């Protein structure tokens, strides 16, 4: 028998889409319309650096405009190509639909290794790339709104926002042209850690449901569960930090670009992160065994595996050796379509990327709304809320005095109850609510239909159904 071929990333997404679409009753034309990528723009531009002109290649892909603006990150990586941005743009369509963020799907990328350039050079390159996209309305507050992704952060988003403002000096909404900005440049509290926080909320919601845990062969709470994380970048670091510090999970393995650390007693996530920042990788970190072949640690026994680096890391080649009960896809597309089949047959439960890493776009949505409304969340109501709470507390204290020592309010209760919600509290509340509701929509389909084998198919069913409804409402 000929060996099974691994599909490309975009083909993998299409295969997963097709598996769900086969269970739906969509008109054939509409099915095709939703699946295909509307447009991909390729740009090549030169920047004078170190005495010569260097040419860069970038992409911005628009998958579906059933809602506008379209939304999706910009990544800086040598792996960027048309197939990849189209796959990622399609995932953005389904992701936004699943978490009810009112956007179509888009994605961009620049083929560059950011580690090879200093900050000033990166600013020149980013601004030039942004200029090329802005002048074609591929960055625009009402049409196309990027965000950070692999290799980019709030620093690049601030440059993009400033570039847009320079080219649209009278646009009062210019800050809404990109999300994931620093707080002082129109960003929102809680955006940097939003994707990792969303992964934590996704895990918490999964562990609230007895039947779901049973399907993965898990029980109890997150406390003490063994977790292996691949990629300790923005998403992986925050997910690992929150799960270990706040839920008591034990991070036993961390896989990075230069190998992996493994310690069955648990790793100190903060210490590993600090080591990476100062040494450029995990090599040499004390207190853990280091393996140069990092991918081997993907196969170590654990309760939860969190791939949070890049796509295509669990494949036909290694899927049957994976030893996790639950996989939370923090990265986009870490499991190929063939590997997905193998893992399902093994009984591994997968919380799919379009849901698991949707925390980023959810908080980006809040940031975009904040930019358009020109006011910080909580600014109008916070003190009013506090004074109403103070009224109740004062009244309880008055009764308390009358009743003697029979009961009294603890200082901790008073402190918490009296504090009105600021932007960060509201962002966390909105994100938690979004992650819970989206999970429940998926699981209802997963558990109620015999023909739906996994959460990924359920997620596609929920989101394709909504995209289809939106196209139908437009008369398509
Ligand atoms: P990042 O650049 O901050 O981090 C990526 C990390 O992976 C880095 O620490 C890098 O050293 C590491 N890495 C690179 N090659 C590796 C390899 N071969 N093995 C192991 N680790 C390797 O990127 P990020 O923003 O955290 O994004 C990670 C993934 O999450 C991507 O798939 C991205 O599309 C997805 N994602 C990101 C966001 C976001 O808000 N940043 C939102 C949704 C999805």
mmCIF file of N, CA and C in Angstrom, residues 143-246:
data_model
loop_
_atom_site.group_PDB
_atom_site.id
_atom_site.type_symbol
_atom_site.label_atom_id
_atom_site.label_comp_id
_atom_site.label_asym_id
_atom_site.label_seq_id
_atom_site.Cartn_x
_atom_site.Cartn_y
_atom_site.Cartn_z
ATOM 1 N N UNK A 143 -12.613 47.814 6.908
ATOM 2 C CA UNK A 143 -12.509 46.738 5.921
ATOM 3 C C UNK A 143 -11.589 45.583 6.305
ATOM 4 N N UNK A 144 -10.455 45.907 6.911
ATOM 5 C CA UNK A 144 -9.476 44.835 7.157
ATOM 6 C C UNK A 144 -8.578 45.228 8.333
ATOM 7 N N UNK A 145 -8.687 44.480 9.409
ATOM 8 C CA UNK A 145 -8.039 44.872 10.664
ATOM 9 C C UNK A 145 -7.075 43.780 11.145
ATOM 10 N N UNK A 146 -5.773 43.972 10.978
ATOM 11 C CA UNK A 146 -4.802 42.968 11.454
ATOM 12 C C UNK A 146 -4.622 42.964 12.971
ATOM 13 N N UNK A 147 -3.803 42.028 13.428
ATOM 14 C CA UNK A 147 -3.475 41.867 14.852
ATOM 15 C C UNK A 147 -2.124 41.149 14.913
ATOM 16 N N UNK A 148 -1.542 40.976 16.099
ATOM 17 C CA UNK A 148 -0.262 40.257 16.158
ATOM 18 C C UNK A 148 -0.437 38.768 15.924
ATOM 19 N N UNK A 149 0.609 38.131 15.476
ATOM 20 C CA UNK A 149 0.659 36.676 15.356
ATOM 21 C C UNK A 149 2.120 36.288 15.552
ATOM 22 N N UNK A 150 2.470 35.087 15.156
ATOM 23 C CA UNK A 150 3.820 34.597 15.336
ATOM 24 C C UNK A 150 4.843 35.625 14.827
ATOM 25 N N UNK A 151 5.809 35.971 15.661
ATOM 26 C CA UNK A 151 6.892 36.869 15.241
ATOM 27 C C UNK A 151 6.547 38.346 15.273
ATOM 28 N N UNK A 152 5.304 38.695 15.631
ATOM 29 C CA UNK A 152 4.946 40.114 15.777
ATOM 30 C C UNK A 152 4.316 40.321 17.149
ATOM 31 N N UNK A 153 4.312 41.574 17.594
ATOM 32 C CA UNK A 153 3.769 41.862 18.925
ATOM 33 C C UNK A 153 3.170 43.263 18.903
ATOM 34 N N UNK A 154 2.879 43.785 20.092
ATOM 35 C CA UNK A 154 2.251 45.117 20.142
ATOM 36 C C UNK A 154 3.173 46.188 19.551
ATOM 37 N N UNK A 155 4.452 45.949 19.568
ATOM 38 C CA UNK A 155 5.388 46.930 18.988
ATOM 39 C C UNK A 155 5.096 47.131 17.497
ATOM 40 N N UNK A 156 4.987 46.050 16.746
ATOM 41 C CA UNK A 156 4.718 46.152 15.301
ATOM 42 C C UNK A 156 3.331 46.756 15.054
ATOM 43 N N UNK A 157 2.360 46.413 15.943
ATOM 44 C CA UNK A 157 1.000 46.941 15.759
ATOM 45 C C UNK A 157 0.989 48.457 15.942
ATOM 46 N N UNK A 158 1.815 48.956 16.889
ATOM 47 C CA UNK A 158 1.899 50.412 17.104
ATOM 48 C C UNK A 158 2.466 51.089 15.855
ATOM 49 N N UNK A 159 3.472 50.484 15.221
ATOM 50 C CA UNK A 159 4.036 51.062 13.987
ATOM 51 C C UNK A 159 2.974 51.081 12.888
ATOM 52 N N UNK A 160 2.225 50.006 12.786
ATOM 53 C CA UNK A 160 1.189 49.931 11.728
ATOM 54 C C UNK A 160 0.123 51.006 11.966
ATOM 55 N N UNK A 161 -0.313 51.136 13.231
ATOM 56 C CA UNK A 161 -1.349 52.140 13.552
ATOM 57 C C UNK A 161 -0.847 53.537 13.220
ATOM 58 N N UNK A 162 0.406 53.796 13.548
ATOM 59 C CA UNK A 162 0.959 55.124 13.288
ATOM 60 C C UNK A 162 1.084 55.364 11.780
ATOM 61 N N UNK A 163 1.489 54.330 11.049
ATOM 62 C CA UNK A 163 1.608 54.455 9.594
ATOM 63 C C UNK A 163 0.246 54.780 8.978
ATOM 64 N N UNK A 164 -0.793 54.092 9.464
ATOM 65 C CA UNK A 164 -2.145 54.350 8.947
ATOM 66 C C UNK A 164 -2.561 55.797 9.246
ATOM 67 N N UNK A 165 -2.296 56.237 10.497
ATOM 68 C CA UNK A 165 -2.694 57.595 10.892
ATOM 69 C C UNK A 165 -1.982 58.642 10.024
ATOM 70 N N UNK A 166 -0.716 58.392 9.685
ATOM 71 C CA UNK A 166 0.021 59.338 8.824
ATOM 72 C C UNK A 166 -0.587 59.420 7.426
ATOM 73 N N UNK A 167 -1.145 58.303 6.971
ATOM 74 C CA UNK A 167 -1.703 58.273 5.614
ATOM 75 C C UNK A 167 -3.185 58.667 5.593
ATOM 76 N N UNK A 168 -3.815 58.739 6.794
ATOM 77 C CA UNK A 168 -5.234 59.121 6.879
ATOM 78 C C UNK A 168 -5.384 60.125 8.012
ATOM 79 N N UNK A 169 -4.847 61.315 7.803
ATOM 80 C CA UNK A 169 -4.735 62.269 8.908
ATOM 81 C C UNK A 169 -6.085 62.749 9.438
ATOM 82 N N UNK A 170 -7.162 62.612 8.651
ATOM 83 C CA UNK A 170 -8.456 63.106 9.126
ATOM 84 C C UNK A 170 -9.403 61.973 9.542
ATOM 85 N N UNK A 171 -8.912 60.762 9.568
ATOM 86 C CA UNK A 171 -9.788 59.646 9.961
ATOM 87 C C UNK A 171 -9.814 59.535 11.484
ATOM 88 N N UNK A 172 -10.944 59.903 12.080
ATOM 89 C CA UNK A 172 -11.035 59.914 13.538
ATOM 90 C C UNK A 172 -10.977 58.490 14.119
ATOM 91 N N UNK A 173 -11.276 57.503 13.298
ATOM 92 C CA UNK A 173 -11.265 56.110 13.771
ATOM 93 C C UNK A 173 -9.991 55.366 13.395
ATOM 94 N N UNK A 174 -8.946 56.115 13.094
ATOM 95 C CA UNK A 174 -7.760 55.442 12.546
ATOM 96 C C UNK A 174 -7.179 54.389 13.485
ATOM 97 N N UNK A 175 -7.297 54.588 14.785
ATOM 98 C CA UNK A 175 -6.713 53.614 15.720
ATOM 99 C C UNK A 175 -7.343 52.227 15.598
ATOM 100 N N UNK A 176 -8.574 52.184 15.090
ATOM 101 C CA UNK A 176 -9.255 50.889 14.953
ATOM 102 C C UNK A 176 -8.766 50.113 13.729
ATOM 103 N N UNK A 177 -7.708 50.601 13.063
ATOM 104 C CA UNK A 177 -7.221 49.911 11.850
ATOM 105 C C UNK A 177 -6.420 48.667 12.189
ATOM 106 N N UNK A 178 -6.026 48.514 13.440
ATOM 107 C CA UNK A 178 -5.251 47.339 13.845
ATOM 108 C C UNK A 178 -5.482 47.133 15.344
ATOM 109 N N UNK A 179 -5.452 45.869 15.793
ATOM 110 C CA UNK A 179 -5.620 45.608 17.225
ATOM 111 C C UNK A 179 -4.358 44.948 17.779
ATOM 112 N N UNK A 180 -4.342 44.816 19.108
ATOM 113 C CA UNK A 180 -3.141 44.279 19.748
ATOM 114 C C UNK A 180 -2.099 45.370 19.938
ATOM 115 N N UNK A 181 -2.551 46.632 19.970
ATOM 116 C CA UNK A 181 -1.638 47.765 20.153
ATOM 117 C C UNK A 181 -1.261 47.890 21.637
ATOM 118 N N UNK A 182 -0.176 48.626 21.934
ATOM 119 C CA UNK A 182 0.125 48.897 23.346
ATOM 120 C C UNK A 182 -0.969 49.787 23.938
ATOM 121 N N UNK A 183 -1.120 49.726 25.245
ATOM 122 C CA UNK A 183 -2.179 50.488 25.928
ATOM 123 C C UNK A 183 -2.078 51.986 25.616
ATOM 124 N N UNK A 184 -0.852 52.502 25.558
ATOM 125 C CA UNK A 184 -0.703 53.948 25.336
ATOM 126 C C UNK A 184 -0.893 54.352 23.873
ATOM 127 N N UNK A 185 -1.142 53.380 23.001
ATOM 128 C CA UNK A 185 -1.376 53.710 21.589
ATOM 129 C C UNK A 185 -2.754 53.199 21.157
ATOM 130 N N UNK A 186 -3.684 53.153 22.118
ATOM 131 C CA UNK A 186 -5.054 52.752 21.777
ATOM 132 C C UNK A 186 -5.347 51.289 22.010
ATOM 133 N N UNK A 187 -4.482 50.590 22.709
ATOM 134 C CA UNK A 187 -4.734 49.173 23.002
ATOM 135 C C UNK A 187 -5.711 49.005 24.147
ATOM 136 N N UNK A 188 -5.907 47.750 24.529
ATOM 137 C CA UNK A 188 -6.860 47.459 25.600
ATOM 138 C C UNK A 188 -6.166 46.601 26.651
ATOM 139 N N UNK A 189 -6.554 46.804 27.916
ATOM 140 C CA UNK A 189 -5.969 45.997 28.991
ATOM 141 C C UNK A 189 -6.286 44.532 28.742
ATOM 142 N N UNK A 190 -5.290 43.668 28.904
ATOM 143 C CA UNK A 190 -5.536 42.230 28.807
ATOM 144 C C UNK A 190 -5.383 41.650 27.414
ATOM 145 N N UNK A 191 -4.995 42.447 26.385
ATOM 146 C CA UNK A 191 -4.874 41.896 25.034
ATOM 147 C C UNK A 191 -3.621 41.037 24.875
ATOM 148 N N UNK A 192 -2.496 41.470 25.500
ATOM 149 C CA UNK A 192 -1.249 40.727 25.297
ATOM 150 C C UNK A 192 -1.425 39.264 25.695
ATOM 151 N N UNK A 193 -2.059 39.033 26.847
ATOM 152 C CA UNK A 193 -2.181 37.661 27.342
ATOM 153 C C UNK A 193 -3.485 36.988 26.921
ATOM 154 N N UNK A 194 -4.285 37.680 26.077
ATOM 155 C CA UNK A 194 -5.652 37.204 25.811
ATOM 156 C C UNK A 194 -5.720 35.791 25.227
ATOM 157 N N UNK A 195 -4.826 35.463 24.297
ATOM 158 C CA UNK A 195 -4.929 34.138 23.671
ATOM 159 C C UNK A 195 -4.594 33.048 24.689
ATOM 160 N N UNK A 196 -3.528 33.281 25.475
ATOM 161 C CA UNK A 196 -3.170 32.309 26.515
ATOM 162 C C UNK A 196 -4.242 32.217 27.585
ATOM 163 N N UNK A 197 -4.830 33.344 27.935
ATOM 164 C CA UNK A 197 -5.919 33.365 28.923
ATOM 165 C C UNK A 197 -7.119 32.594 28.374
ATOM 166 N N UNK A 198 -7.383 32.769 27.076
ATOM 167 C CA UNK A 198 -8.483 32.033 26.448
ATOM 168 C C UNK A 198 -8.242 30.528 26.480
ATOM 169 N N UNK A 199 -6.985 30.114 26.321
ATOM 170 C CA UNK A 199 -6.651 28.681 26.394
ATOM 171 C C UNK A 199 -6.962 28.186 27.809
ATOM 172 N N UNK A 200 -6.629 28.987 28.806
ATOM 173 C CA UNK A 200 -6.928 28.612 30.193
ATOM 174 C C UNK A 200 -8.448 28.494 30.397
ATOM 175 N N UNK A 201 -9.204 29.478 29.915
ATOM 176 C CA UNK A 201 -10.665 29.428 30.080
ATOM 177 C C UNK A 201 -11.255 28.226 29.338
ATOM 178 N N UNK A 202 -10.661 27.887 28.184
ATOM 179 C CA UNK A 202 -11.143 26.731 27.416
ATOM 180 C C UNK A 202 -10.934 25.455 28.237
ATOM 181 N N UNK A 203 -9.744 25.329 28.846
ATOM 182 C CA UNK A 203 -9.452 24.143 29.660
ATOM 183 C C UNK A 203 -10.396 24.087 30.864
ATOM 184 N N UNK A 204 -10.612 25.234 31.483
ATOM 185 C CA UNK A 204 -11.503 25.263 32.660
ATOM 186 C C UNK A 204 -12.914 24.829 32.272
ATOM 187 N N UNK A 205 -13.382 25.310 31.123
ATOM 188 C CA UNK A 205 -14.749 24.976 30.711
ATOM 189 C C UNK A 205 -14.851 23.473 30.392
ATOM 190 N N UNK A 206 -13.829 22.934 29.734
ATOM 191 C CA UNK A 206 -13.822 21.499 29.439
ATOM 192 C C UNK A 206 -13.910 20.700 30.744
ATOM 193 N N UNK A 207 -13.134 21.107 31.733
ATOM 194 C CA UNK A 207 -13.102 20.365 32.997
ATOM 195 C C UNK A 207 -14.375 20.551 33.827
ATOM 196 N N UNK A 208 -15.259 21.450 33.427
ATOM 197 C CA UNK A 208 -16.546 21.589 34.125
ATOM 198 C C UNK A 208 -17.528 20.498 33.709
ATOM 199 N N UNK A 209 -17.236 19.802 32.601
ATOM 200 C CA UNK A 209 -18.218 18.863 32.055
ATOM 201 C C UNK A 209 -17.758 17.420 32.225
ATOM 202 N N UNK A 210 -18.465 16.717 33.088
ATOM 203 C CA UNK A 210 -18.126 15.336 33.454
ATOM 204 C C UNK A 210 -18.006 14.422 32.234
ATOM 205 N N UNK A 211 -19.028 14.508 31.372
ATOM 206 C CA UNK A 211 -19.081 13.594 30.225
ATOM 207 C C UNK A 211 -17.907 13.828 29.264
ATOM 208 N N UNK A 212 -17.529 15.085 29.095
ATOM 209 C CA UNK A 212 -16.445 15.437 28.174
ATOM 210 C C UNK A 212 -15.122 14.895 28.703
ATOM 211 N N UNK A 213 -14.926 15.068 30.022
ATOM 212 C CA UNK A 213 -13.704 14.560 30.643
ATOM 213 C C UNK A 213 -13.641 13.046 30.500
ATOM 214 N N UNK A 214 -14.806 12.399 30.717
ATOM 215 C CA UNK A 214 -14.843 10.935 30.644
ATOM 216 C C UNK A 214 -14.431 10.466 29.243
ATOM 217 N N UNK A 215 -14.856 11.197 28.213
ATOM 218 C CA UNK A 215 -14.494 10.808 26.839
ATOM 219 C C UNK A 215 -12.986 10.853 26.621
ATOM 220 N N UNK A 216 -12.300 11.722 27.394
ATOM 221 C CA UNK A 216 -10.839 11.819 27.262
ATOM 222 C C UNK A 216 -10.127 10.913 28.273
ATOM 223 N N UNK A 217 -10.905 10.232 29.105
ATOM 224 C CA UNK A 217 -10.293 9.396 30.139
ATOM 225 C C UNK A 217 -9.703 10.224 31.269
ATOM 226 N N UNK A 218 -10.277 11.410 31.484
ATOM 227 C CA UNK A 218 -9.786 12.286 32.553
ATOM 228 C C UNK A 218 -10.858 12.431 33.627
ATOM 229 N N UNK A 219 -10.425 12.776 34.831
ATOM 230 C CA UNK A 219 -11.399 13.112 35.873
ATOM 231 C C UNK A 219 -10.832 14.167 36.794
ATOM 232 N N UNK A 220 -11.683 14.672 37.687
ATOM 233 C CA UNK A 220 -11.219 15.663 38.663
ATOM 234 C C UNK A 220 -11.086 17.045 38.050
ATOM 235 N N UNK A 221 -10.175 17.826 38.626
ATOM 236 C CA UNK A 221 -9.986 19.204 38.164
ATOM 237 C C UNK A 221 -8.633 19.324 37.466
ATOM 238 N N UNK A 222 -8.291 20.536 37.085
ATOM 239 C CA UNK A 222 -6.992 20.770 36.434
ATOM 240 C C UNK A 222 -5.838 20.628 37.427
ATOM 241 N N UNK A 223 -6.157 20.685 38.699
ATOM 242 C CA UNK A 223 -5.127 20.621 39.731
ATOM 243 C C UNK A 223 -4.304 19.329 39.597
ATOM 244 N N UNK A 224 -3.006 19.478 39.445
ATOM 245 C CA UNK A 224 -2.102 18.314 39.381
ATOM 246 C C UNK A 224 -2.006 17.668 38.005
ATOM 247 N N UNK A 225 -2.786 18.128 37.038
ATOM 248 C CA UNK A 225 -2.725 17.506 35.701
ATOM 249 C C UNK A 225 -1.377 17.838 35.042
ATOM 250 N N UNK A 226 -0.806 16.811 34.368
ATOM 251 C CA UNK A 226 0.497 16.993 33.722
ATOM 252 C C UNK A 226 0.311 17.617 32.333
ATOM 253 N N UNK A 227 1.017 18.740 32.119
ATOM 254 C CA UNK A 227 0.849 19.491 30.868
ATOM 255 C C UNK A 227 2.184 19.604 30.148
ATOM 256 N N UNK A 228 2.171 19.373 28.829
ATOM 257 C CA UNK A 228 3.362 19.633 28.004
ATOM 258 C C UNK A 228 3.006 20.741 27.010
ATOM 259 N N UNK A 229 3.874 21.748 26.923
ATOM 260 C CA UNK A 229 3.599 22.894 26.051
ATOM 261 C C UNK A 229 4.681 22.992 24.990
ATOM 262 N N UNK A 230 4.275 23.180 23.749
ATOM 263 C CA UNK A 230 5.252 23.427 22.680
ATOM 264 C C UNK A 230 5.199 24.897 22.293
ATOM 265 N N UNK A 231 6.328 25.614 22.451
ATOM 266 C CA UNK A 231 6.378 27.039 22.111
ATOM 267 C C UNK A 231 6.061 27.875 23.335
ATOM 268 N N UNK A 232 7.095 28.523 23.891
ATOM 269 C CA UNK A 232 6.837 29.372 25.061
ATOM 270 C C UNK A 232 6.880 30.839 24.626
ATOM 271 N N UNK A 233 6.178 31.128 23.539
ATOM 272 C CA UNK A 233 6.055 32.494 23.046
ATOM 273 C C UNK A 233 4.848 33.140 23.715
ATOM 274 N N UNK A 234 4.260 34.097 23.051
ATOM 275 C CA UNK A 234 3.137 34.812 23.659
ATOM 276 C C UNK A 234 2.053 33.855 24.136
ATOM 277 N N UNK A 235 1.560 33.008 23.238
ATOM 278 C CA UNK A 235 0.413 32.164 23.571
ATOM 279 C C UNK A 235 0.803 31.069 24.572
ATOM 280 N N UNK A 236 1.882 30.339 24.263
ATOM 281 C CA UNK A 236 2.287 29.213 25.105
ATOM 282 C C UNK A 236 2.690 29.641 26.501
ATOM 283 N N UNK A 237 3.414 30.738 26.594
ATOM 284 C CA UNK A 237 3.862 31.210 27.904
ATOM 285 C C UNK A 237 2.666 31.570 28.795
ATOM 286 N N UNK A 238 1.751 32.365 28.249
ATOM 287 C CA UNK A 238 0.618 32.775 29.092
ATOM 288 C C UNK A 238 -0.270 31.590 29.460
ATOM 289 N N UNK A 239 -0.506 30.700 28.506
ATOM 290 C CA UNK A 239 -1.339 29.526 28.810
ATOM 291 C C UNK A 239 -0.682 28.697 29.918
ATOM 292 N N UNK A 240 0.629 28.426 29.777
ATOM 293 C CA UNK A 240 1.336 27.602 30.764
ATOM 294 C C UNK A 240 1.377 28.299 32.127
ATOM 295 N N UNK A 241 1.606 29.596 32.099
ATOM 296 C CA UNK A 241 1.684 30.367 33.350
ATOM 297 C C UNK A 241 0.348 30.321 34.100
ATOM 298 N N UNK A 242 -0.738 30.620 33.398
ATOM 299 C CA UNK A 242 -2.040 30.681 34.076
ATOM 300 C C UNK A 242 -2.475 29.291 34.554
ATOM 301 N N UNK A 243 -2.278 28.278 33.699
ATOM 302 C CA UNK A 243 -2.715 26.926 34.093
ATOM 303 C C UNK A 243 -1.919 26.432 35.303
ATOM 304 N N UNK A 244 -0.636 26.771 35.372
ATOM 305 C CA UNK A 244 0.153 26.283 36.509
ATOM 306 C C UNK A 244 -0.068 27.158 37.738
ATOM 307 N N UNK A 245 -0.047 28.486 37.571
ATOM 308 C CA UNK A 245 -0.144 29.360 38.749
ATOM 309 C C UNK A 245 -1.563 29.444 39.318
ATOM 310 N N UNK A 246 -2.558 29.397 38.443
ATOM 311 C CA UNK A 246 -3.925 29.637 38.926
ATOM 312 C C UNK A 246 -4.768 28.368 39.041
#
